[in-house]
Short mmCIF file of C-alpha atoms and ligand atoms in Angstrom, two decimals:
data_model
loop_
_atom_site.label_atom_id
_atom_site.label_comp_id
_atom_site.label_asym_id
_atom_site.label_seq_id
_atom_site.Cartn_x
_atom_site.Cartn_y
_atom_site.Cartn_z
CA MET A 16 -12.61 32.50 16.15
CA GLU A 17 -13.07 35.30 18.62
CA ALA A 18 -11.81 38.69 17.41
CA ALA A 19 -9.41 39.18 20.33
CA GLU A 20 -7.89 35.76 19.70
CA THR A 21 -7.51 36.47 15.98
CA LEU A 22 -5.74 39.72 16.77
CA ARG A 23 -3.50 37.96 19.27
CA GLN A 24 -2.51 35.38 16.66
CA TRP A 25 -1.79 37.98 13.98
CA ILE A 26 0.32 40.05 16.36
CA GLU A 27 2.17 36.88 17.31
CA GLU A 28 2.94 36.07 13.67
CA SER A 29 3.84 39.62 12.61
CA GLN A 30 7.29 41.14 12.56
CA ASN A 31 6.43 44.49 11.07
CA ILE A 32 3.37 46.00 12.71
CA VAL A 33 2.39 49.59 12.10
CA PHE A 34 -0.26 51.41 14.11
CA PHE A 35 -2.22 54.27 12.59
CA GLY A 36 -4.14 56.24 15.19
CA GLY A 37 -6.52 59.14 15.50
CA ALA A 38 -8.31 61.21 18.10
CA GLY A 39 -9.95 58.17 19.71
CA VAL A 40 -6.56 57.11 21.08
CA SER A 41 -6.23 60.41 22.96
CA THR A 42 -9.82 60.69 24.14
CA GLU A 43 -9.14 57.63 26.32
CA SER A 44 -6.54 59.83 28.08
CA GLY A 45 -9.17 62.48 28.66
CA ILE A 46 -8.14 64.69 25.73
CA PRO A 47 -11.27 65.85 23.91
CA ASP A 48 -11.52 65.71 20.13
CA PHE A 49 -11.85 69.33 19.11
CA ARG A 50 -13.67 68.25 15.95
CA SER A 51 -16.59 66.97 17.96
CA VAL A 52 -17.74 70.48 18.62
CA ASP A 53 -20.18 70.84 21.43
CA GLY A 54 -22.28 73.75 22.57
CA LEU A 55 -19.52 74.94 24.88
CA TYR A 56 -17.41 76.14 22.00
CA ASN A 57 -20.19 78.13 20.56
CA GLN A 58 -20.87 79.90 23.83
CA LYS A 59 -17.27 80.79 24.48
CA TYR A 60 -15.80 81.38 21.03
CA ASP A 61 -17.02 83.47 18.17
CA TYR A 62 -15.57 81.16 15.53
CA PRO A 63 -15.67 77.40 14.83
CA PRO A 64 -12.50 75.50 15.90
CA GLU A 65 -11.53 74.77 12.28
CA GLN A 66 -11.35 78.49 11.63
CA ILE A 67 -9.47 79.36 14.82
CA LEU A 68 -6.93 76.63 14.08
CA SER A 69 -6.16 77.96 10.59
CA HIS A 70 -2.98 79.67 9.49
CA SER A 71 -4.67 82.87 8.41
CA PHE A 72 -6.56 83.15 11.70
CA PHE A 73 -3.35 82.60 13.68
CA VAL A 74 -1.62 85.39 11.79
CA ARG A 75 -4.54 87.76 12.04
CA TYR A 76 -5.88 87.11 15.53
CA PRO A 77 -3.05 85.50 17.55
CA GLU A 78 -4.60 86.51 20.84
CA GLU A 79 -7.90 84.80 20.06
CA PHE A 80 -6.00 81.81 18.65
CA TYR A 81 -4.04 81.40 21.87
CA ARG A 82 -7.10 81.83 24.06
CA PHE A 83 -8.57 78.77 22.34
CA TYR A 84 -5.23 76.96 22.11
CA TRP A 85 -4.36 77.09 25.82
CA ASP A 86 -7.91 76.29 26.76
CA LYS A 87 -8.72 73.44 24.38
CA MET A 88 -5.53 72.07 22.82
CA ILE A 89 -3.30 71.83 25.88
CA CYS A 90 -4.47 69.30 28.44
CA GLU A 91 -2.34 69.71 31.51
CA GLY A 92 -1.68 66.42 33.24
CA ALA A 93 -2.92 64.08 30.47
CA GLN A 94 -1.15 60.74 30.74
CA PRO A 95 -0.59 57.88 28.27
CA ASN A 96 -3.29 55.23 28.49
CA LYS A 97 -3.20 51.47 27.97
CA ALA A 98 -3.14 51.80 24.19
CA HIS A 99 -0.08 54.07 24.24
CA ARG A 100 1.69 51.75 26.67
CA ALA A 101 0.88 48.60 24.69
CA LEU A 102 2.21 50.14 21.47
CA ALA A 103 5.43 51.24 23.18
CA SER A 104 5.81 47.73 24.56
CA LEU A 105 5.26 46.10 21.16
CA GLU A 106 7.94 48.37 19.69
CA GLN A 107 10.35 47.44 22.46
CA ARG A 108 9.80 43.77 21.68
CA GLY A 109 10.69 44.42 18.04
CA LYS A 110 7.18 43.70 16.77
CA LEU A 111 5.98 47.18 15.99
CA LYS A 112 7.99 49.36 13.64
CA ALA A 113 6.14 52.66 13.72
CA VAL A 114 3.22 54.63 15.06
CA VAL A 115 1.58 57.04 12.64
CA THR A 116 -0.68 59.47 14.46
CA GLN A 117 -2.99 62.36 13.77
CA ASN A 118 -2.73 63.42 17.40
CA ILE A 119 -0.54 66.29 18.55
CA ASP A 120 -0.30 65.59 22.28
CA GLY A 121 3.02 63.71 22.34
CA LEU A 122 1.57 60.91 24.50
CA HIS A 123 3.08 58.10 22.40
CA GLN A 124 6.58 59.40 23.13
CA LYS A 125 5.64 59.91 26.76
CA ALA A 126 4.69 56.21 26.89
CA GLY A 127 8.09 55.28 25.43
CA SER A 128 7.43 54.94 21.70
CA ARG A 129 10.43 55.94 19.63
CA ARG A 130 9.39 55.92 16.00
CA VAL A 131 6.33 58.15 15.87
CA TYR A 132 5.23 59.98 12.75
CA GLU A 133 3.12 62.89 13.91
CA LEU A 134 1.22 63.92 10.81
CA HIS A 135 -0.15 67.06 12.41
CA GLY A 136 2.91 67.97 14.46
CA SER A 137 3.11 68.27 18.24
CA VAL A 138 2.23 70.76 20.94
CA GLU A 139 5.47 69.73 22.66
CA ARG A 140 7.52 71.53 20.00
CA ASN A 141 7.37 75.24 19.26
CA HIS A 142 9.57 77.80 17.59
CA CYS A 143 10.17 81.53 17.64
CA MET A 144 8.85 83.20 14.51
CA ARG A 145 11.59 85.84 14.66
CA CYS A 146 14.86 84.05 15.55
CA GLY A 147 13.75 80.48 14.80
CA LYS A 148 14.78 79.11 18.19
CA ALA A 149 13.19 75.78 19.16
CA ILE A 150 11.19 76.02 22.38
CA GLY A 151 9.67 73.10 24.30
CA LEU A 152 6.19 73.38 25.75
CA GLN A 153 7.70 72.95 29.22
CA ASP A 154 9.60 76.22 28.71
CA ILE A 155 6.50 78.23 27.94
CA TRP A 156 5.06 79.77 31.09
CA PRO A 157 2.62 81.15 31.92
CA ARG A 158 0.43 79.44 29.37
CA LYS A 159 -1.84 82.31 28.64
CA GLY A 160 -1.88 85.07 26.09
CA ILE A 161 0.61 85.19 23.24
CA PRO A 162 3.85 83.42 24.23
CA ARG A 163 7.06 85.31 23.48
CA CYS A 164 10.65 84.22 22.94
CA SER A 165 13.44 85.92 24.90
CA CYS A 166 14.14 87.89 21.69
CA GLY A 167 10.60 89.26 21.81
CA GLY A 168 9.38 87.27 18.79
CA MET A 169 6.05 85.49 18.84
CA ILE A 170 6.17 81.74 19.49
CA LYS A 171 4.29 79.41 17.14
CA PRO A 172 3.49 75.78 17.96
CA ASP A 173 4.85 73.15 15.55
CA VAL A 174 1.32 72.01 14.95
CA VAL A 175 0.01 71.79 11.41
CA LEU A 176 -2.77 74.33 11.18
CA TYR A 177 -5.53 74.30 8.61
CA GLU A 178 -4.24 75.79 5.31
CA GLU A 179 -0.73 74.55 6.13
CA GLY A 180 0.96 71.61 4.43
CA LEU A 181 2.14 68.49 6.21
CA ASP A 182 5.87 67.99 6.74
CA SER A 183 7.25 66.06 3.76
CA ASP A 184 9.72 63.98 5.81
CA VAL A 185 6.95 62.91 8.14
CA ILE A 186 4.70 61.97 5.21
CA GLU A 187 7.49 59.99 3.59
CA GLY A 188 8.31 58.13 6.78
CA ALA A 189 4.66 57.34 7.44
CA CYS A 190 4.02 56.16 3.88
CA ASN A 191 7.13 53.98 3.78
CA SER A 192 6.25 52.40 7.11
CA ILE A 193 2.69 51.61 6.07
CA ALA A 194 3.81 50.25 2.69
CA ALA A 195 6.31 47.91 4.39
CA ALA A 196 4.01 46.71 7.20
CA ASP A 197 2.73 43.14 7.39
CA LEU A 198 0.01 44.04 9.91
CA LEU A 199 -1.66 47.43 9.98
CA ILE A 200 -3.75 48.28 13.02
CA ILE A 201 -5.91 51.37 12.69
CA GLY A 202 -7.42 52.76 15.85
CA GLY A 203 -9.55 55.63 17.03
CA THR A 204 -10.06 57.31 13.72
CA SER A 205 -13.08 57.58 11.48
CA LEU A 206 -10.59 57.80 8.57
CA THR A 207 -12.40 60.81 7.22
CA VAL A 208 -9.66 63.32 8.04
CA TYR A 209 -7.33 64.02 5.16
CA PRO A 210 -4.97 62.34 4.32
CA ALA A 211 -5.64 59.29 6.48
CA ALA A 212 -7.56 57.25 3.94
CA SER A 213 -5.01 57.70 1.16
CA PHE A 214 -2.21 56.56 3.48
CA VAL A 215 -4.06 53.41 4.39
CA ASN A 216 -4.42 52.57 0.71
CA LEU A 217 -0.63 52.10 0.56
CA PHE A 218 -0.86 49.03 2.76
CA ARG A 219 0.15 45.81 0.97
CA GLY A 220 0.60 43.52 3.97
CA LYS A 221 -1.34 40.53 5.21
CA HIS A 222 -3.88 41.83 7.69
CA LEU A 223 -5.70 45.11 8.17
CA VAL A 224 -7.32 45.53 11.59
CA LEU A 225 -9.69 48.33 12.57
CA ILE A 226 -10.40 49.19 16.18
CA ASN A 227 -13.01 51.90 16.47
CA LYS A 228 -16.12 52.35 18.54
CA SER A 229 -18.18 53.41 15.53
CA ALA A 230 -18.23 52.23 11.93
CA THR A 231 -15.77 53.74 9.43
CA PRO A 232 -15.75 53.91 5.60
CA MET A 233 -12.83 51.45 5.74
CA ASP A 234 -14.70 48.67 7.54
CA ALA A 235 -15.41 46.72 4.36
CA LYS A 236 -11.70 46.65 3.48
CA ALA A 237 -10.59 45.44 6.89
CA ASP A 238 -9.80 41.80 7.66
CA LEU A 239 -10.95 42.32 11.23
CA VAL A 240 -13.13 45.01 12.79
CA ILE A 241 -13.19 45.40 16.56
CA SER A 242 -15.85 47.80 17.84
CA ASP A 243 -14.41 48.47 21.25
CA SER A 244 -12.09 50.70 23.25
CA ILE A 245 -8.51 50.74 21.94
CA GLY A 246 -7.05 50.73 25.43
CA LYS A 247 -9.07 47.70 26.39
CA THR A 248 -8.31 45.89 23.12
CA LEU A 249 -4.55 46.47 23.34
CA GLU A 250 -4.19 46.04 27.09
CA PRO A 251 -2.97 42.40 26.82
CA TYR A 252 0.13 43.65 24.97
CA ILE A 253 1.45 46.02 27.65
ZN1 LIG B 415 13.33 84.43 19.29
#
């Protein structure tokens, strides 16, 4: 049977679908994967992105951190793509129970998804390091330099930086969802970023589907591998 037809049948039969997604979901909305470092970074920044996006760097060089952050991590005008919309639609129809994502752009919620476990946090949420006040991205303007709260404290994005731990409630929710799923669809991730692979190992359901343009270490474990665009693959479910 054709892969698309197999997926269609499994989605039809499933009542508890969970989607686990990575950077590839966002790149189809025009958001670059900062891990795929190109020459541009090296010309413009004195440090590799993994170092700039670390806790110790943020504390020590906030100005340099924010120069990179506003430039590379915030994509003004990025919109949900077909994959985001299909997942939101599947949730609305009671098929899909959760989205677990490594992305921090908030596009799943923008598309209408309600239960989203953002393993690495979200650029949409921020807080003041002095008074603790929660501050939405829409309330930060201008988006250059070090953003300050009305109390004068420095604002920090609720994004999990390197050297920082993941939120335990988010981990628990993601793990429980995956463990309870009957169909797990993994998309747009090479599954090499910690802790993606260990989460996937919790899956005990019927079918594991991988949608990724390139091969992943998980391919051999999957019941179905689709080497294509996620947006294109999920479009029929919008
Ligand atoms: Zn404050």
